[in-house]
Structures are given as C-alpha cells and as structure tokens.
Tab-separated table of C-alpha atoms in Angstrom:
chain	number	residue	atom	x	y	z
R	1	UNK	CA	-17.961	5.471	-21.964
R	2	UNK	CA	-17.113	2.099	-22.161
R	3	UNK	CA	-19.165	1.781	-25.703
R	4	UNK	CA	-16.114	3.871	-27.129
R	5	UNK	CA	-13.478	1.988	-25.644
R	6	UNK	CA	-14.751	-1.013	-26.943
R	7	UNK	CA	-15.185	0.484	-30.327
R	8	UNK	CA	-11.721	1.705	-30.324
R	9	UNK	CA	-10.217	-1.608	-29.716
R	10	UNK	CA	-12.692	-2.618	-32.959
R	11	UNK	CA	-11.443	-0.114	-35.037
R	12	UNK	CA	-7.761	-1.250	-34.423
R	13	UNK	CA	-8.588	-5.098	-35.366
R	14	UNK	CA	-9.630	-3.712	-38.609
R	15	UNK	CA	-6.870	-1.437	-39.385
R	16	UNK	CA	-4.112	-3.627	-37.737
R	17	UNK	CA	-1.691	-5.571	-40.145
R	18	UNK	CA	-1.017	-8.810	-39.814
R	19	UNK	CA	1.515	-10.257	-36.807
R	20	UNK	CA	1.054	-6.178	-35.664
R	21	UNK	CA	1.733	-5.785	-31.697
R	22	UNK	CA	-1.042	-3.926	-30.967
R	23	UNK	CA	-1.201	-2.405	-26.998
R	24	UNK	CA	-4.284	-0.926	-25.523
R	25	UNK	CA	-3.346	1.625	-22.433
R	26	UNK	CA	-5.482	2.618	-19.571
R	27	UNK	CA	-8.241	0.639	-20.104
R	28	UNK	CA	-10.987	1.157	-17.508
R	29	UNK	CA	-13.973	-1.103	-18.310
R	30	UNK	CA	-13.927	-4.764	-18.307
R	31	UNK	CA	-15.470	-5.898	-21.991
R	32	UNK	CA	-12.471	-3.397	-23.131
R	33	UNK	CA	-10.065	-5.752	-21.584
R	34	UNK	CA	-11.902	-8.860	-22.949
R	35	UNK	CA	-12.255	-7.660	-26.279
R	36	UNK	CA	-8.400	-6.814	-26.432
R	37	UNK	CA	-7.583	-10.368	-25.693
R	38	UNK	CA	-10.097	-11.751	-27.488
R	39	UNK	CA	-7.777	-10.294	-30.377
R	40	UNK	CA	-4.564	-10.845	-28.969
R	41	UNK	CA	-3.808	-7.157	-28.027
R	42	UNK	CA	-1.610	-6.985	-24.909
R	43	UNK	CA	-3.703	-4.379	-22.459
R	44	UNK	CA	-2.858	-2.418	-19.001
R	45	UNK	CA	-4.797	-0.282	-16.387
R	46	UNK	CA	-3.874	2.248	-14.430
R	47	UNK	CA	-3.961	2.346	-10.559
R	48	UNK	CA	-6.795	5.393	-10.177
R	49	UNK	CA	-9.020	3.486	-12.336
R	50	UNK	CA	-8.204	0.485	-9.796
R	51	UNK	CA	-8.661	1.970	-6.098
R	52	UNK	CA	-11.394	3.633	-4.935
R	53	UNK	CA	-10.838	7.406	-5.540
R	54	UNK	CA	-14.687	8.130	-6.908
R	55	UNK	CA	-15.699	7.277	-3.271
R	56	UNK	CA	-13.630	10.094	-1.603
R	57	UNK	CA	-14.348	12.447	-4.432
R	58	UNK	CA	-17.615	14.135	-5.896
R	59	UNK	CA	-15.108	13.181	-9.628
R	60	UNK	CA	-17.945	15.224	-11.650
R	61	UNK	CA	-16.980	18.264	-9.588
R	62	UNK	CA	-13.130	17.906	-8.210
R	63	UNK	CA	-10.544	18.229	-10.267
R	64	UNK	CA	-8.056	16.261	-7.907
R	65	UNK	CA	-9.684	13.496	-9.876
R	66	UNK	CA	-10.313	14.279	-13.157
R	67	UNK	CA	-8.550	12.188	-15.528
R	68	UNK	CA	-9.031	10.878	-18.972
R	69	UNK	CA	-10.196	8.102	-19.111
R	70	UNK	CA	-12.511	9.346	-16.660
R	71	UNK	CA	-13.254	7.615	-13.584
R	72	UNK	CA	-15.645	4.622	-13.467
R	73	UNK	CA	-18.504	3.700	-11.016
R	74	UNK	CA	-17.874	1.305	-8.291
R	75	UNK	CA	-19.631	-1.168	-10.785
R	76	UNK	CA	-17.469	-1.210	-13.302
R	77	UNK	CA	-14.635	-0.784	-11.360
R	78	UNK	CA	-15.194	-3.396	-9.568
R	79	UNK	CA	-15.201	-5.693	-12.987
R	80	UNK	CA	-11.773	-4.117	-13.480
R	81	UNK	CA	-10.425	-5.478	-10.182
R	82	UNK	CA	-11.794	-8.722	-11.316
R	83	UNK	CA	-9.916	-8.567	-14.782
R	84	UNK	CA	-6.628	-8.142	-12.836
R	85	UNK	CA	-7.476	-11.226	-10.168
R	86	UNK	CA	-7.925	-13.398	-13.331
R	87	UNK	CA	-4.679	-12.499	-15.133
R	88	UNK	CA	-6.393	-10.831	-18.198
R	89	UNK	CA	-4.305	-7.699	-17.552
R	90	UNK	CA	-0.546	-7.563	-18.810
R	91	UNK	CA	0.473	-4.352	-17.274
R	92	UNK	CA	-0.245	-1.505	-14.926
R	93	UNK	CA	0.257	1.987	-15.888
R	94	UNK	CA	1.051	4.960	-13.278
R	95	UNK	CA	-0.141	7.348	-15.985
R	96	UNK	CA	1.642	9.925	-13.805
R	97	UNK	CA	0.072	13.578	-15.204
R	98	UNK	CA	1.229	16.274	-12.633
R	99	UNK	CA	0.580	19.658	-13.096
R	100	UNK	CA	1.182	22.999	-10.504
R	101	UNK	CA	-1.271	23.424	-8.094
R	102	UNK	CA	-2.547	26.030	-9.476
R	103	UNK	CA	-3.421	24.444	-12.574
R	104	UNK	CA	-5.513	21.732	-10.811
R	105	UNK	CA	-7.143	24.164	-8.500
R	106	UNK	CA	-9.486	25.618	-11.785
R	107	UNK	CA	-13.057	25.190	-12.265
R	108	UNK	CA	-13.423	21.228	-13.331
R	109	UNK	CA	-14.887	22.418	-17.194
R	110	UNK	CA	-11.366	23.955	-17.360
R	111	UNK	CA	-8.426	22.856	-15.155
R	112	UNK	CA	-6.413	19.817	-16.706
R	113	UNK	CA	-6.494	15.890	-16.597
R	114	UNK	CA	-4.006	13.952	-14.857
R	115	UNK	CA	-3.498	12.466	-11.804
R	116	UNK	CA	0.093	13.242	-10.125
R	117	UNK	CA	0.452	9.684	-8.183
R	118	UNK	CA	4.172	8.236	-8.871
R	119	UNK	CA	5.243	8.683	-5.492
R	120	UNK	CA	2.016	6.942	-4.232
R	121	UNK	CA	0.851	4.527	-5.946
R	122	UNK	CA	3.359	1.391	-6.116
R	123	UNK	CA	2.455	2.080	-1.846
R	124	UNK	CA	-1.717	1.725	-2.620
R	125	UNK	CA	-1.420	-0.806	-4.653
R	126	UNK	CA	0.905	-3.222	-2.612
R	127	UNK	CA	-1.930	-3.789	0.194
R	128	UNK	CA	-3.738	-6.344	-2.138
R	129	UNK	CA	-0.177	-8.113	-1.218
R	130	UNK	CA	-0.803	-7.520	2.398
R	131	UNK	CA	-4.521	-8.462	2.470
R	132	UNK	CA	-3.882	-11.490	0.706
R	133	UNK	CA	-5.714	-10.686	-2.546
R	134	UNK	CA	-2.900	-10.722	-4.998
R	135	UNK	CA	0.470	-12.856	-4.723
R	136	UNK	CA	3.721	-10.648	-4.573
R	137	UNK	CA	4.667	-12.073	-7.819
R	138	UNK	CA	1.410	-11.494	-9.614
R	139	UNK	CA	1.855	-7.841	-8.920
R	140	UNK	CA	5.281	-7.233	-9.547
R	141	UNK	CA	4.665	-9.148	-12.848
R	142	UNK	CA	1.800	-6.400	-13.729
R	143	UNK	CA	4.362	-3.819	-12.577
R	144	UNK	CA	7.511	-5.053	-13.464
R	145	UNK	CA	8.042	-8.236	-16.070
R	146	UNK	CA	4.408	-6.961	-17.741
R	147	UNK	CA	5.801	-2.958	-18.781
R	148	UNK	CA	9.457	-4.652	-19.941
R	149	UNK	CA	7.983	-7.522	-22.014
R	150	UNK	CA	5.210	-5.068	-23.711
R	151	UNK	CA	8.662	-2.876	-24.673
R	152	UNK	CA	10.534	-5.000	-25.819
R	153	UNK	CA	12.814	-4.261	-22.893
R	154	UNK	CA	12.616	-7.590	-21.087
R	155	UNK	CA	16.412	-8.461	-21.398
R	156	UNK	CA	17.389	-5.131	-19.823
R	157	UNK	CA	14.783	-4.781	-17.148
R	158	UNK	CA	12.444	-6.848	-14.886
R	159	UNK	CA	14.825	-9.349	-13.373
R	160	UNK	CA	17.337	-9.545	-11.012
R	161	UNK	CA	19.997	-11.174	-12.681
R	162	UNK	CA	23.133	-10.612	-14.286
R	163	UNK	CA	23.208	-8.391	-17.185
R	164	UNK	CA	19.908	-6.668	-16.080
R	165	UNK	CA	19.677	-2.592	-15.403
R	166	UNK	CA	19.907	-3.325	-11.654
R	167	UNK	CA	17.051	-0.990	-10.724
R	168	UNK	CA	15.883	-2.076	-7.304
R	169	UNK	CA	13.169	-1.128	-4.645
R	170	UNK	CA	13.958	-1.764	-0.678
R	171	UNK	CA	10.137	-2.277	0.791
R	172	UNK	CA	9.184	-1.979	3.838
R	173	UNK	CA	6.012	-3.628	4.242
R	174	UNK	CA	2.975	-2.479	6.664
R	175	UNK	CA	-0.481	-0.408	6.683
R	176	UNK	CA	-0.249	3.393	6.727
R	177	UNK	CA	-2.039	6.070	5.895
R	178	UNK	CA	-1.052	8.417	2.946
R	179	UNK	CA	-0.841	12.010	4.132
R	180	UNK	CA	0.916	13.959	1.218
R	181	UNK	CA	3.543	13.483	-1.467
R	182	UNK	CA	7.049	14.233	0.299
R	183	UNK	CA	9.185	14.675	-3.103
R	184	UNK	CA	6.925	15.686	-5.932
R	185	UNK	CA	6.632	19.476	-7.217
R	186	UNK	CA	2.915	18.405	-7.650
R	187	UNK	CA	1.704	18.281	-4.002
R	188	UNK	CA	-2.175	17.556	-4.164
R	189	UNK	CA	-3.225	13.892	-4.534
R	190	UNK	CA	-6.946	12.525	-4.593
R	191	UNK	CA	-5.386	9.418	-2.157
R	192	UNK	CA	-5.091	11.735	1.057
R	193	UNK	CA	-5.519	9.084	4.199
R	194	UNK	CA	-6.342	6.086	1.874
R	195	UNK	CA	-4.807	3.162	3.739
R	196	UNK	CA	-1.204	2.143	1.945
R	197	UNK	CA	0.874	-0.972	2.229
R	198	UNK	CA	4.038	-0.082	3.181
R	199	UNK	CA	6.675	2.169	1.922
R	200	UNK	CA	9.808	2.496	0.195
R	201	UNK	CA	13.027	2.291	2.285
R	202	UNK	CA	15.928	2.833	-0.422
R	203	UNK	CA	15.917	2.502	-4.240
R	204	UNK	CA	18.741	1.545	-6.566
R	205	UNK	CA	19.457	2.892	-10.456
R	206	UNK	CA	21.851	0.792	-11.961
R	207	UNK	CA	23.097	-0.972	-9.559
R	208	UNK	CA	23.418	2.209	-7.296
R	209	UNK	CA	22.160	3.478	-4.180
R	210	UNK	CA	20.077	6.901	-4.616
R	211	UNK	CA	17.743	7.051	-2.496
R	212	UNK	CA	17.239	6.322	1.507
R	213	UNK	CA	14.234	6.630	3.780
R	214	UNK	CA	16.693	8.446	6.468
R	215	UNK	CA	18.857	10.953	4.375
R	216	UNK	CA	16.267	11.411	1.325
R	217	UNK	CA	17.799	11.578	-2.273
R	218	UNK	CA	22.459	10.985	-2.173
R	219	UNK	CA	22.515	11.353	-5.807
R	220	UNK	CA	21.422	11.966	-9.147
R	221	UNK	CA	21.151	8.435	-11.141
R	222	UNK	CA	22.627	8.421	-14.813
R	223	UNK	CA	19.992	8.464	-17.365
R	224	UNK	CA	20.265	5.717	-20.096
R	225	UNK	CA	18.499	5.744	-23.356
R	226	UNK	CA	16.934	1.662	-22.994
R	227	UNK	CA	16.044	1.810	-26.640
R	228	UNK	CA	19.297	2.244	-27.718
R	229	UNK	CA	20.713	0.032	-25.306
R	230	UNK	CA	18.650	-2.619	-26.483
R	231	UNK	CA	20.019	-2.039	-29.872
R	232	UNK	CA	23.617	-2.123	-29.060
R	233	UNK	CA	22.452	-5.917	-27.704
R	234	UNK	CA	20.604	-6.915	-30.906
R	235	UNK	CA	23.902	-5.987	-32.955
R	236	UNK	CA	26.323	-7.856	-30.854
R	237	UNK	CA	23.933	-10.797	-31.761
C-alpha cells in the first residue's frame, strides 16, 4: 500500500548517513514521491505504474499484470501522472521482468511478478510527446539525462556530444497500435492494442548501427562495463 512505501522512505531518513545518495525505485503513489524529495532522495517510476494497464486488466486476477509494486487505482495513478507533469520525478524505470510464457500463464497466487515491456514501452510512453502533454525534452530527461545522472554515469551517457557512448535511437513518430513484441523471448504483454507513439526505426551502440526497421538486428553491439569505464576517466583526472 502506499502506507508502506511511505514508511520505507521514513525508515531510510533515519538510517541514512549524512551527504548519503539515497534513490527510491518504482515508486507508485504520490506522497511516496513527495516524501522522497522532501528529504532530498532522488526517486523514479516505472511506465506500468504510469499508463493505464489496470483498465484492460481484472490485475487481482491476470497475471499479465502482476507486478510488485502492485498496480494502483486510477486514483492514485492518476496523482502519479501528476508527479511527473510537475518535475518531482528524476527518472523512469522499464523494470523489464520477463519470464517464459509458461511461467506467467500460472494461477495469479503463484505465477511470478514482472512485466516484460522493454520493447514497448519507450513507444507508450512517447504519445504524451505527441498529445502535447510532456515536452520531448522533459521525457528524454526522465529517460535519458535522469538514469545517467542518478549513476553517476552522466559523462559517459545521456548526451550527444563528443566523448559520450554514442548510443542513439532513430524515431519515427506517429499513433499505432501495439499488437505483440516482435524481438523478445517473452511474447505476452498486458499493452496489447494500447495506442503507441511511434516506433523505432534504427538504433546505434557506440557509435554503431545495429539495428534497422527493414533488415531487423546486422549485429551484435560490444558490451562495455560503464562502471569501469567511468573509472578509467576519474584516474586520468
């Protein structure tokens, strides 16, 4: 409930040491949010707890959406949307859970949390750009600049300048309708026909060119360890 979230973020203020960074993830209730900044906590949601997934689901009884933190009501996520329209949110989390099929196709007191939405929900989420809610920038702040800053990453990732990681998304921008996951292994998603922004038309890792809409995946990016990397930086300073 959101009584226990906001106690948890009460029990860290009293356990925290001084000048601690202190980050509170998936929050899903408002006064969570304003009690984390009230303390200077840096605090992100994720995008289920955002959209509207408890209106296409019965979430007490389908375990498409069962998830911990569980979903809210409309009500209080509502309040959430509100939080991220006044900038009290530093991040959003995918909190990307999959598991097989079969897994999520137990009895809800049983089958697993998570919600499989990676491929998804960058797509959902960019229609508050094309309804005019949110400002590109606000969003890609929350998605991009937000994650990198809360790491410690932010001179490695999160701009497009030199020196940077050179990860980059080609969007193609327009209302469609979500009708499956193309490329994960976890192929059920609570967002059937919700009503996405656009898509993506290539991605870049490093400064490279792995993905296109037209020919799928061309290659396998190298995997760097961004901790370490971020190291190497501090020493050379």
């Amino acid at each position: 409930s959101c009584a226990w979230e906001i106690a948890s973020v009460k029990l860290l203020t009293s356990i925290a040491t001084r000048n601690s960074r202190v980050h509170i993830t998936h929050a899903t209730c408002f006064k969570t949010i304003e009690e984390a900044r009230n303390y200077g906590f840096t605090v992100d949601v994720t995008p289920h707890h955002l959209l509207n997934v408890s209106e296409s689901y019965n979430y007490y009884l389908d375990c498409l959406a069962k998830v911990n933190p569980p979903l809210r009501d409309n009500v209080e996520r509502g309040k959430l949307v509100k939080a991220l329209l006044l900038n009290l949110v530093d991040a959003i989390a995918s909190d990307h859970a999959p598991h097989s099929p079969k897994e999520k196709s137990y009895p809800y007191l049983v089958c697993p949390a998570g919600i499989a939405s990676i491929e998804i929900w960058p797509r959902l989420l960019w229609r508050l750009v094309v309804e005019r809610i949110m400002g590109a920038d606000e969003l890609l702040r929350l998605c991009v600049w937000g994650p990198a800053s809360i790491l410690g990453l932010d001179n490695l990732y999160g701009r497009f300048a030199p020196g940077y990681r050179g990860n980059i998304v080609v969007w193609e921008i327009g209302f469609e309708r979500v009708d499956g996951l193309e490329y994960s292994k976890a192929r059920y998603t609570p967002y059937w026909m919700f009503i996405a922004g656009g898509h993506v038309k290539a991605h870049y890792i490093g400064g490279k060119l792995v993905y296109n809409k037209h020919i799928g995946f061309i290659t396998r990016p190298k995997t760097i360890n961004p901790f370490e990397r971020l190291k190497g930086h501090e020493s050379e300073h």
